[in-house]
PDB file of C-alpha atoms and ligand atoms in Angstrom:
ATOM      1  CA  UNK A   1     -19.661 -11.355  -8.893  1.00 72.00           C
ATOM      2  CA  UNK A   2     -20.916  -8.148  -7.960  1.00 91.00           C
ATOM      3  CA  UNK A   3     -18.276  -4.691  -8.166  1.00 95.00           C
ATOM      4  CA  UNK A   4     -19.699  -3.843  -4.421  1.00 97.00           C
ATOM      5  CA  UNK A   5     -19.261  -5.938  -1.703  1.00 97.00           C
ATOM      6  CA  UNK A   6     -21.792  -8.284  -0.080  1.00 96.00           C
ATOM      7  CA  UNK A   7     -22.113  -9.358   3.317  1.00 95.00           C
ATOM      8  CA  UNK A   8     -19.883 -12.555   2.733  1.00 93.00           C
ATOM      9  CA  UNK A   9     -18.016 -11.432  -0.339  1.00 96.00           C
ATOM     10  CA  UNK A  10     -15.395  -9.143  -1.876  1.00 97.00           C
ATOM     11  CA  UNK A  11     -16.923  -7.007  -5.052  1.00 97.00           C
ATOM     12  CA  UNK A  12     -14.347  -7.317  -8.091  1.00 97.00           C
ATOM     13  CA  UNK A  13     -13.506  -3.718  -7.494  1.00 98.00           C
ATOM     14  CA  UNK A  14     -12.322  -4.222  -3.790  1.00 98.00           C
ATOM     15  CA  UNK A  15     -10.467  -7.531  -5.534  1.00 98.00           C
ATOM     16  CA  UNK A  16      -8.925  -5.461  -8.444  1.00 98.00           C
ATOM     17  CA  UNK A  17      -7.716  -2.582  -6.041  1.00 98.00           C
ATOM     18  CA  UNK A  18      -6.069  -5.082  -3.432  1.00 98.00           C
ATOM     19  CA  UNK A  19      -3.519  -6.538  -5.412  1.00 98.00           C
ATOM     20  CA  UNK A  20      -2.974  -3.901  -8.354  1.00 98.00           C
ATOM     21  CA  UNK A  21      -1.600  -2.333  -4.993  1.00 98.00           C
ATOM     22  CA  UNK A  22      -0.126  -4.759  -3.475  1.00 98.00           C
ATOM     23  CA  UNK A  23       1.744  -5.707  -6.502  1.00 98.00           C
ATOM     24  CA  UNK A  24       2.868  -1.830  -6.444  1.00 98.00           C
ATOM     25  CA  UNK A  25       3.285  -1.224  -2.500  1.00 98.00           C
ATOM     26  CA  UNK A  26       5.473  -4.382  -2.567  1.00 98.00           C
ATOM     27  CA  UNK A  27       7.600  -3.367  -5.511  1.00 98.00           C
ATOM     28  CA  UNK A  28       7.603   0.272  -3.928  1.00 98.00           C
ATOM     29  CA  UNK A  29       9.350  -0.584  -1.139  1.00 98.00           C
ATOM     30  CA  UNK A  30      11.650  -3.266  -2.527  1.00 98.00           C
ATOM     31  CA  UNK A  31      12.918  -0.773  -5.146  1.00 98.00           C
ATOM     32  CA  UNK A  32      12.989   2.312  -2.274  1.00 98.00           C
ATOM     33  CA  UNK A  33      15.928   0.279  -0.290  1.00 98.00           C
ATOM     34  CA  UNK A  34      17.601  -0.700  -3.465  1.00 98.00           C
ATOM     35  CA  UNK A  35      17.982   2.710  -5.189  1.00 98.00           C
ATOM     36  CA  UNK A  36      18.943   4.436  -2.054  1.00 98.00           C
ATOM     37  CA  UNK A  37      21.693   1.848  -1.958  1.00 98.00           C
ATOM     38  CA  UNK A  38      22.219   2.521  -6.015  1.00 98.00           C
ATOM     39  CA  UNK A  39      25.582   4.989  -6.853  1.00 98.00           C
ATOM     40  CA  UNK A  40      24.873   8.011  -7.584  1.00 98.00           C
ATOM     41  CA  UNK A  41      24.144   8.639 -11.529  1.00 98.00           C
ATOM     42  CA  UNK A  42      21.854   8.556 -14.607  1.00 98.00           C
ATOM     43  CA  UNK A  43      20.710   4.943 -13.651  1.00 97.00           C
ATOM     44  CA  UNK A  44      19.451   5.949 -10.020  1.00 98.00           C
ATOM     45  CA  UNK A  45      17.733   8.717 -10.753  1.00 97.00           C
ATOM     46  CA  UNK A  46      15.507   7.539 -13.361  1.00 97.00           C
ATOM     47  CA  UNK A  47      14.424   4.958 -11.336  1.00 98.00           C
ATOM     48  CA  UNK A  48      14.048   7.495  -8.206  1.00 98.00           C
ATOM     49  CA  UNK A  49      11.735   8.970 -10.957  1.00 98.00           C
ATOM     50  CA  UNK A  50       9.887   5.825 -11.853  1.00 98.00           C
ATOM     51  CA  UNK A  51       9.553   5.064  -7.857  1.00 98.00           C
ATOM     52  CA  UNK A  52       7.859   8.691  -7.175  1.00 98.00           C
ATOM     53  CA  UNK A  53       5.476   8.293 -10.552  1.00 98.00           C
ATOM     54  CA  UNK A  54       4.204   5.123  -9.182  1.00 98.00           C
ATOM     55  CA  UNK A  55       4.426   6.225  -5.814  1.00 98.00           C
ATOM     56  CA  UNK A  56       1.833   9.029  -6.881  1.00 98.00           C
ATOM     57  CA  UNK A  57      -0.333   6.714  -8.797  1.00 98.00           C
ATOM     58  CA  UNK A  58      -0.685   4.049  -5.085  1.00 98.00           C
ATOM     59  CA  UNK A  59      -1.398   7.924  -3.494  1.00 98.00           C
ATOM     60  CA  UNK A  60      -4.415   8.293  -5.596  1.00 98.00           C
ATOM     61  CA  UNK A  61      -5.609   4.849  -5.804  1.00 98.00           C
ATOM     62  CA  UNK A  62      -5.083   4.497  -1.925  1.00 98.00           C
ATOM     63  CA  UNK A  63      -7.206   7.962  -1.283  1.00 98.00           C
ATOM     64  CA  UNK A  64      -9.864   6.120  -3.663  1.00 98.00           C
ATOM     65  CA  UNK A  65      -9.997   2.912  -1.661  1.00 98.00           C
ATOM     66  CA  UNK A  66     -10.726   4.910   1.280  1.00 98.00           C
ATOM     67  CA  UNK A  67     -13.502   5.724   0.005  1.00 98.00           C
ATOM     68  CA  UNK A  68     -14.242   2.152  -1.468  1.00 98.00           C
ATOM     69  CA  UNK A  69     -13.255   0.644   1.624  1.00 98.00           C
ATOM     70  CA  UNK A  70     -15.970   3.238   3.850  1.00 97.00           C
ATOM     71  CA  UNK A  71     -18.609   2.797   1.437  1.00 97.00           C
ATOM     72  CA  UNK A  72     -18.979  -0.794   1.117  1.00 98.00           C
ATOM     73  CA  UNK A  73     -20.169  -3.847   3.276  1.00 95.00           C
ATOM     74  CA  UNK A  74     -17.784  -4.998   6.101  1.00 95.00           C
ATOM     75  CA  UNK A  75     -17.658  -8.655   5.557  1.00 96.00           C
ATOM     76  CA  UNK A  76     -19.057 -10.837   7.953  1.00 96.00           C
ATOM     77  CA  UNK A  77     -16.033 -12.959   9.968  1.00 95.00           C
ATOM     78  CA  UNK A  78     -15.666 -16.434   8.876  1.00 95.00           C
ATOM     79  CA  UNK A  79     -16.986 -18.625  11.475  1.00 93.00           C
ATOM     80  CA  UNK A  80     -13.892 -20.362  12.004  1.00 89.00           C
ATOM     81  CA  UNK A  81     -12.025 -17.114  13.249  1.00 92.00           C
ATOM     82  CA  UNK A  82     -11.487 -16.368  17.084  1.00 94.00           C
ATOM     83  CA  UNK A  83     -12.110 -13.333  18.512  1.00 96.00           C
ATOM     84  CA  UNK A  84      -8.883 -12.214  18.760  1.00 95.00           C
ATOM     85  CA  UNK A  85      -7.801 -13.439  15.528  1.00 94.00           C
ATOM     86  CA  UNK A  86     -10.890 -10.888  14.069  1.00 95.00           C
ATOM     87  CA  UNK A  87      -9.307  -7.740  15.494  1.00 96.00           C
ATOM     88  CA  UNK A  88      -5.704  -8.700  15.082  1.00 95.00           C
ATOM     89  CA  UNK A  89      -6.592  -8.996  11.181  1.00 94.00           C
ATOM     90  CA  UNK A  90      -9.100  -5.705  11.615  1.00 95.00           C
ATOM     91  CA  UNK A  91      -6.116  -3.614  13.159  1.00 96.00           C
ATOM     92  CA  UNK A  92      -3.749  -5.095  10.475  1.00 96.00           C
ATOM     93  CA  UNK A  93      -5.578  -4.036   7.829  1.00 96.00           C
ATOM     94  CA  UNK A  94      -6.273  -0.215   8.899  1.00 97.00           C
ATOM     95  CA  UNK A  95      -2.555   0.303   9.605  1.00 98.00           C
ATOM     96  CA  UNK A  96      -2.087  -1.074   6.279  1.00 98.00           C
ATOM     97  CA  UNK A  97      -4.705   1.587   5.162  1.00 98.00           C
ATOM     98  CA  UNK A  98      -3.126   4.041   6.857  1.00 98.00           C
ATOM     99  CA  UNK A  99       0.572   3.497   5.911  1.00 98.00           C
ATOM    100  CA  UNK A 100      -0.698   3.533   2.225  1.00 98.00           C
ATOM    101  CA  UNK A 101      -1.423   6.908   2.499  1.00 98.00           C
ATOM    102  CA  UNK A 102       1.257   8.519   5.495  1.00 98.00           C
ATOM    103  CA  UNK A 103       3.995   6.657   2.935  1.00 98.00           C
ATOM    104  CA  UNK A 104       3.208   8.367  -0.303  1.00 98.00           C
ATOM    105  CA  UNK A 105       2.261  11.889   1.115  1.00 98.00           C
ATOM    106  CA  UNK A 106       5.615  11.409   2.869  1.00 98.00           C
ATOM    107  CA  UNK A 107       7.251  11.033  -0.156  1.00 98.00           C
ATOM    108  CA  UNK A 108       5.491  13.863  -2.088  1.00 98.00           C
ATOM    109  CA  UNK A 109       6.443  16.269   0.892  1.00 98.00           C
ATOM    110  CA  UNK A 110      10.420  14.578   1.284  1.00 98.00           C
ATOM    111  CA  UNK A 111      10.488  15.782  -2.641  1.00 98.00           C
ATOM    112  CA  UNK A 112       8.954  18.807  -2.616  1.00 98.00           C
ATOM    113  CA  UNK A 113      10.977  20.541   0.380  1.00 98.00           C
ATOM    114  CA  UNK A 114      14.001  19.255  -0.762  1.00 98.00           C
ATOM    115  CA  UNK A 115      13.384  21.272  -4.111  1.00 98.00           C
ATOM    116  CA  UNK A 116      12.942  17.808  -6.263  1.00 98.00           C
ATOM    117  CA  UNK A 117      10.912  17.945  -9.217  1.00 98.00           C
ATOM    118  CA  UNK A 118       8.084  14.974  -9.181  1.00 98.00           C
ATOM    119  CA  UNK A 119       7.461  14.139 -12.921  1.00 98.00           C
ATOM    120  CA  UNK A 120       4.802  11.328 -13.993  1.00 98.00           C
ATOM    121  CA  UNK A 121       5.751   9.771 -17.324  1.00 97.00           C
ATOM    122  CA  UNK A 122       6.331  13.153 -18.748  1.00 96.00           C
ATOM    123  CA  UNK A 123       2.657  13.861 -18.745  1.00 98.00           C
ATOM    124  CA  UNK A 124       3.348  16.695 -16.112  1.00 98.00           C
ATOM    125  CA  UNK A 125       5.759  17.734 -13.661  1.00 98.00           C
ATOM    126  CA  UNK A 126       5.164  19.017 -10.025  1.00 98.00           C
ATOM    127  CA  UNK A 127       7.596  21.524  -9.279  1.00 98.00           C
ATOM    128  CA  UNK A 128       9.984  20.854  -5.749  1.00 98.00           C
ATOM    129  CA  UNK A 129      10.227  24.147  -3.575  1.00 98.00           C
ATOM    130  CA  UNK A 130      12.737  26.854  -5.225  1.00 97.00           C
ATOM    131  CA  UNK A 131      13.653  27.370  -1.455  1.00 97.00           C
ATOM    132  CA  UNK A 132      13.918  24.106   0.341  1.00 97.00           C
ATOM    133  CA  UNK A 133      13.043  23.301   3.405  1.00 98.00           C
ATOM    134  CA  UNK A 134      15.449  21.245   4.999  1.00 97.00           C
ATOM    135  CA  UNK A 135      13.512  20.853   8.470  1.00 98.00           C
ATOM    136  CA  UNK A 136      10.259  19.782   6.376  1.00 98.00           C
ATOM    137  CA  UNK A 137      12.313  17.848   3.833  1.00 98.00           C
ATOM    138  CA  UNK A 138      14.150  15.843   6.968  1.00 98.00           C
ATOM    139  CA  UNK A 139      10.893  15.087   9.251  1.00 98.00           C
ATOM    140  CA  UNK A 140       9.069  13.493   5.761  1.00 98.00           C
ATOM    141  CA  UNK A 141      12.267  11.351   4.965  1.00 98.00           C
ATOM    142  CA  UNK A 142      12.273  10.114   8.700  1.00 98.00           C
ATOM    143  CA  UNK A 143       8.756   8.997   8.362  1.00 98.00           C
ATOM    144  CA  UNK A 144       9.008   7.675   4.635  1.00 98.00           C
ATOM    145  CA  UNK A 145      11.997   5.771   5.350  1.00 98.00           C
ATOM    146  CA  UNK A 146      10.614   3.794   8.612  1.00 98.00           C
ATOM    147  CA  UNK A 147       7.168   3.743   7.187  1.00 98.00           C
ATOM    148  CA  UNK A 148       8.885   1.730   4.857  1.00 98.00           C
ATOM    149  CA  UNK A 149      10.238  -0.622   7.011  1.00 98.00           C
ATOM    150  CA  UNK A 150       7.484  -0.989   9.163  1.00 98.00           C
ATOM    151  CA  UNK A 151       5.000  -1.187   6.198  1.00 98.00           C
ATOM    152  CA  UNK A 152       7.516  -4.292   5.624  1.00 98.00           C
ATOM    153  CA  UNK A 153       7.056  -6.082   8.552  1.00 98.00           C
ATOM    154  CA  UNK A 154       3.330  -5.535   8.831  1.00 98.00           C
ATOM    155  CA  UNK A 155       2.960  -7.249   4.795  1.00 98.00           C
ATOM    156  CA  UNK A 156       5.133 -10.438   6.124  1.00 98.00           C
ATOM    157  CA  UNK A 157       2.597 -10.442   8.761  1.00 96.00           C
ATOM    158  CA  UNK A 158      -0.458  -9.968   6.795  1.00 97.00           C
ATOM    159  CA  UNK A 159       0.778 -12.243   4.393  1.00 97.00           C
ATOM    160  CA  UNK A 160       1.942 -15.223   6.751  1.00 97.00           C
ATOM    161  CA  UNK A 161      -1.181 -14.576   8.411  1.00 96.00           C
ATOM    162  CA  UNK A 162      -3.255 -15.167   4.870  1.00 96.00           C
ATOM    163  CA  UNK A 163      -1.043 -17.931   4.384  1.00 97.00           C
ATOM    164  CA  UNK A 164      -1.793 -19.765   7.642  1.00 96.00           C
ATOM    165  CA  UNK A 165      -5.596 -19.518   7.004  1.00 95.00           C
ATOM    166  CA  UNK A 166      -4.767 -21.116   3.245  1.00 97.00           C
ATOM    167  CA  UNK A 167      -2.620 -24.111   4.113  1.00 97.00           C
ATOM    168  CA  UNK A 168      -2.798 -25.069   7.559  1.00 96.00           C
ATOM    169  CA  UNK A 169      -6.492 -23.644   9.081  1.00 94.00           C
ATOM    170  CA  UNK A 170      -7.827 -24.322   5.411  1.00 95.00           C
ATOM    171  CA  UNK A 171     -10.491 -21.800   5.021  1.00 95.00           C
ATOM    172  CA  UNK A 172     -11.749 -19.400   2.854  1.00 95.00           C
ATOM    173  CA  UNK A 173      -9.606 -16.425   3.755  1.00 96.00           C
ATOM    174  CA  UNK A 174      -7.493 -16.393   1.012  1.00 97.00           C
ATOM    175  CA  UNK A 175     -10.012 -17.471  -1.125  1.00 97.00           C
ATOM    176  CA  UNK A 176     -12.553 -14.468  -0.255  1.00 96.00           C
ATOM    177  CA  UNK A 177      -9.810 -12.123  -1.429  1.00 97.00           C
ATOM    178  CA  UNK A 178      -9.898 -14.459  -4.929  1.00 97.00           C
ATOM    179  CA  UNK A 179     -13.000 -13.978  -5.560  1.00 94.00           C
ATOM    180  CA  UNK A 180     -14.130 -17.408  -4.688  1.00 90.00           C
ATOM    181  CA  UNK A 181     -17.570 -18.560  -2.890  1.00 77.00           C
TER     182      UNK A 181
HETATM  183  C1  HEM B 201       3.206   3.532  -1.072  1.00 88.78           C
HETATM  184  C2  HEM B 201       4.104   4.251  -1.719  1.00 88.78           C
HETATM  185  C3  HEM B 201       5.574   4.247  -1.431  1.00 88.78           C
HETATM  186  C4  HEM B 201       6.346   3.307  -0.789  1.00 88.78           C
HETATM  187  C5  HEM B 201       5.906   1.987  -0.160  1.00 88.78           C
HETATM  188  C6  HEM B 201       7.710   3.819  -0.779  1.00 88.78           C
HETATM  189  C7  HEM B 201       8.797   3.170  -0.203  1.00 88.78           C
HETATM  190  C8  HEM B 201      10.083   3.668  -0.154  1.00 88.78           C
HETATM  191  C9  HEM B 201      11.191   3.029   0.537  1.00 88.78           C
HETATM  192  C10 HEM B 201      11.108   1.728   1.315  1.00 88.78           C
HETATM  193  C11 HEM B 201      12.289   3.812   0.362  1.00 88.78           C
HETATM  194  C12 HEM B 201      13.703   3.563   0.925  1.00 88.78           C
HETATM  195  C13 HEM B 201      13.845   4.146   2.297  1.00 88.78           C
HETATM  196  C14 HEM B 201      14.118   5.649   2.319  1.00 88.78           C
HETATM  197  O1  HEM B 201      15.267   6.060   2.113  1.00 88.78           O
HETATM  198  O2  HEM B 201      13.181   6.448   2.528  1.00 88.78           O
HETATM  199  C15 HEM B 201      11.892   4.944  -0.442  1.00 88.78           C
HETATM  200  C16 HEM B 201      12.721   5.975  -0.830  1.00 88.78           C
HETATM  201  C17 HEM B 201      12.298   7.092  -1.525  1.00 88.78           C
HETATM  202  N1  HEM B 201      10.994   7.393  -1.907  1.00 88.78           N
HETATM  203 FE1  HEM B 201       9.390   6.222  -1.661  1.00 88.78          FE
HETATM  204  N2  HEM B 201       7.729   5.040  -1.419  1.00 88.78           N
HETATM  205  C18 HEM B 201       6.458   5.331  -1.814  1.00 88.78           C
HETATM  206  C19 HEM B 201       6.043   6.480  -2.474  1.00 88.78           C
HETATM  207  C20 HEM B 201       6.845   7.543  -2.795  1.00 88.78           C
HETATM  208  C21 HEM B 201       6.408   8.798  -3.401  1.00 88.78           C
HETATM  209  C22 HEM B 201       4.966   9.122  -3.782  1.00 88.78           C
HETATM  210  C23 HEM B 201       7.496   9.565  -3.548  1.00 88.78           C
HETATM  211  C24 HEM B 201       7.623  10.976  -4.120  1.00 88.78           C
HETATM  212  C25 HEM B 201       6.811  11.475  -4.990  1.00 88.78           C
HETATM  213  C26 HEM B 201       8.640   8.827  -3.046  1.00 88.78           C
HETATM  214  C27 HEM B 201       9.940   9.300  -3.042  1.00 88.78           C
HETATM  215  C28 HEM B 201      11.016   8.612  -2.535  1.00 88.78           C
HETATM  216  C29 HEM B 201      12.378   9.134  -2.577  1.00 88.78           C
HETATM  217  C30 HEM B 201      12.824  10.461  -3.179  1.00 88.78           C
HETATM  218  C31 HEM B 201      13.182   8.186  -1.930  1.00 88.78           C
HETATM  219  C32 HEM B 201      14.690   8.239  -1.716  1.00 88.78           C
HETATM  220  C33 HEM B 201      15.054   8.915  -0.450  1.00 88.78           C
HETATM  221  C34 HEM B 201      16.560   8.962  -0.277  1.00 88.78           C
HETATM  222  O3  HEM B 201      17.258   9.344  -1.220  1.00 88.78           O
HETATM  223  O4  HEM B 201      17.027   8.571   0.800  1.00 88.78           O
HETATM  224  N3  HEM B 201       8.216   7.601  -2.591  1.00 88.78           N
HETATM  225  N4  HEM B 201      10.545   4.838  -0.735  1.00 88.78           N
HETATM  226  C1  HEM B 202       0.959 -11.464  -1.439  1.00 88.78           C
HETATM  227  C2  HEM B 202       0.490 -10.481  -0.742  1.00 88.78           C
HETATM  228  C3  HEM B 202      -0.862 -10.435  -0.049  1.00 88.78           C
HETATM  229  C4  HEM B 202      -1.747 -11.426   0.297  1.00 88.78           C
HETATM  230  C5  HEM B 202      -1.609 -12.929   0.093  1.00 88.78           C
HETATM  231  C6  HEM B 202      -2.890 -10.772   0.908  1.00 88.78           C
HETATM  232  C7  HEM B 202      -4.031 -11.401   1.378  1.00 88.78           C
HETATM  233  C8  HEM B 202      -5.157 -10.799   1.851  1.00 88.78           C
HETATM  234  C9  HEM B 202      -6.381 -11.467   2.231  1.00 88.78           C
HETATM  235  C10 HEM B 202      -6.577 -12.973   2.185  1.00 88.78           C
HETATM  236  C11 HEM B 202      -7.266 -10.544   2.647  1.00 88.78           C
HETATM  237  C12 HEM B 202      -8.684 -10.777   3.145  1.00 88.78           C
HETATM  238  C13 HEM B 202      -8.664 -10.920   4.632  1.00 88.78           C
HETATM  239  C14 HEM B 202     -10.048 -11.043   5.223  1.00 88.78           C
HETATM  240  O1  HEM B 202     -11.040 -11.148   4.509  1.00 88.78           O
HETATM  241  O2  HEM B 202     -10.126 -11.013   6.456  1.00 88.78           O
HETATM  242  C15 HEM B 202      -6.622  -9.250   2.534  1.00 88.78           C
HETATM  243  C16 HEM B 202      -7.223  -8.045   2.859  1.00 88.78           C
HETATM  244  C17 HEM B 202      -6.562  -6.831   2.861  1.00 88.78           C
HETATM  245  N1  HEM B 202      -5.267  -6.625   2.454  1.00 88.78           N
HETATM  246 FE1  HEM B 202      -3.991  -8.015   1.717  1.00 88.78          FE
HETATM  247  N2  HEM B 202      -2.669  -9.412   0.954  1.00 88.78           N
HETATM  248  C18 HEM B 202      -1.445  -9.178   0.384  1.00 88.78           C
HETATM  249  C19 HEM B 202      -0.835  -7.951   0.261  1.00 88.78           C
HETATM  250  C20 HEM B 202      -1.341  -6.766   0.761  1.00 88.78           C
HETATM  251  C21 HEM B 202      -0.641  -5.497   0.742  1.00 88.78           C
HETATM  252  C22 HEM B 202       0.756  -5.278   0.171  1.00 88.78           C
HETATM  253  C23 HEM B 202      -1.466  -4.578   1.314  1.00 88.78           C
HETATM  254  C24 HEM B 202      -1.252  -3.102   1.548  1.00 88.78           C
HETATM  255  C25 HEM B 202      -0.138  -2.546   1.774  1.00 88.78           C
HETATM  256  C26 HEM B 202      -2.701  -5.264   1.702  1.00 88.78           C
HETATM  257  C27 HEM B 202      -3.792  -4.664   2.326  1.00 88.78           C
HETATM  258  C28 HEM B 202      -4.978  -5.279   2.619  1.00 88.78           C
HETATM  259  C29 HEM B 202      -6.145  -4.608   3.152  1.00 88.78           C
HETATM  260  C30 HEM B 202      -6.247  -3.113   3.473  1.00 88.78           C
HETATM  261  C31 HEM B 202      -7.141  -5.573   3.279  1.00 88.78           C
HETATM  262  C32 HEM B 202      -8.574  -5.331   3.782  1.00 88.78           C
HETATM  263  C33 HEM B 202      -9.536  -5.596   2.679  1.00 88.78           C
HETATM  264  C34 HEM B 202     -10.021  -4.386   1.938  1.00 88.78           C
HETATM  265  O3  HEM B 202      -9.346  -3.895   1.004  1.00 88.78           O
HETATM  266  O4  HEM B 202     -11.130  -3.935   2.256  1.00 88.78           O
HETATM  267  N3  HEM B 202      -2.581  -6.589   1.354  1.00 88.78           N
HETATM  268  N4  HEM B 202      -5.341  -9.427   2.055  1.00 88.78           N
END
């Protein structure tokens, strides 16, 4: 296994980097609707905290895998794809690509204007505005909070869609995205 891609495979890097952040994007959003719907205290906040720290760290990985993603071999479609099974997956995956970024920066902005601190681990601590911005603060919370939704529904389709190619079409979808030959 190579760390770039080849013409009919994923490099380990493009591997590692899809589901380190799909394991956070997932969580991200399953936590996001469950603290919002948390009582206000000591409990809710720290895991508001926890959700912005990772939150930052899927901002920074997702502005790398632009990169990764530009810089690398498209893969050639499996021959047992239609056509328009090849752009409904293309178009899947680059409004997956762009919600990973729209999301976080969303966040980071929502935070900011509404004078929140965003603290990683302790290591440092980005100071919100000392004068919000309540306009600002309002139009990033709009867009975090259905980006959220709608980054839901496009995972269930992405993933029923992976699904469908492992256990009824039986090919090598899934398997690409494993690694495997
Ligand atoms: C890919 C990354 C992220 C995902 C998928 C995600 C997802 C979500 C979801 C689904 C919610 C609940 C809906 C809402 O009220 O907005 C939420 C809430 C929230 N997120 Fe994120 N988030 C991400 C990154 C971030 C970042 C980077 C920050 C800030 C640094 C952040 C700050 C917040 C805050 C403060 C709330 C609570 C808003 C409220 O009180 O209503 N999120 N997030
Ligand atoms: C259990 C969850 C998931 C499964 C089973 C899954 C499965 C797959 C598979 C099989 C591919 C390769 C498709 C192909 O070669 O045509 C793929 C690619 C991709 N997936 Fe997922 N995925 C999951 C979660 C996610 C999540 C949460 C995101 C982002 C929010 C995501 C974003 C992407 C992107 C952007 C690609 C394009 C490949 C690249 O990185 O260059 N996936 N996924």
């Amino acid at each position: 296994m190579s760390l770039k891609n080849t013409s009919d495979s994923y490099g380990t890097l493009t591997i590692i980097l899809h589901w380190l952040m799909a394991i956070m994007i997932i969580a991200l959003v399953i936590v996001g609707f469950i603290m919002t719907s948390m009582d206000d205290g000591n409990d809710k906040w720290s895991i508001y905290a926890t959700h912005k720290a990772v939150g930052l760290i899927v901002l920074v990985l997702a502005l790398f895998r632009w990169y990764w993603v530009k810089s690398n071999k498209k893969l050639n479609p499996l021959a047992s794809l239609s056509n328009a099974e090849i752009t409904i997956a293309n178009t899947t995956k680059w409004i997956l690509m762009i919600m990973m970024l729209v999301i976080p920066v969303s966040g980071v902005i929502m935070s900011l204007a509404g004078g929140h601190n965003i603290g990683f681990f302790g290591l440092f601590t980005i100071e919100g505005l000392a004068e919000k911005n309540k306009a600002v603060g309002g139009i990033a919370h709009e867009i975090h909070e259905i980006g959220g939704i709608a980054i839901a529904v496009v995972i269930a389709l992405h993933v029923l869609a992976a699904f469908k190619h492992h256990f009824l079409k039986k090919d090598n979808t899934l398997g690409r995205m494993l690694g495997r030959k």
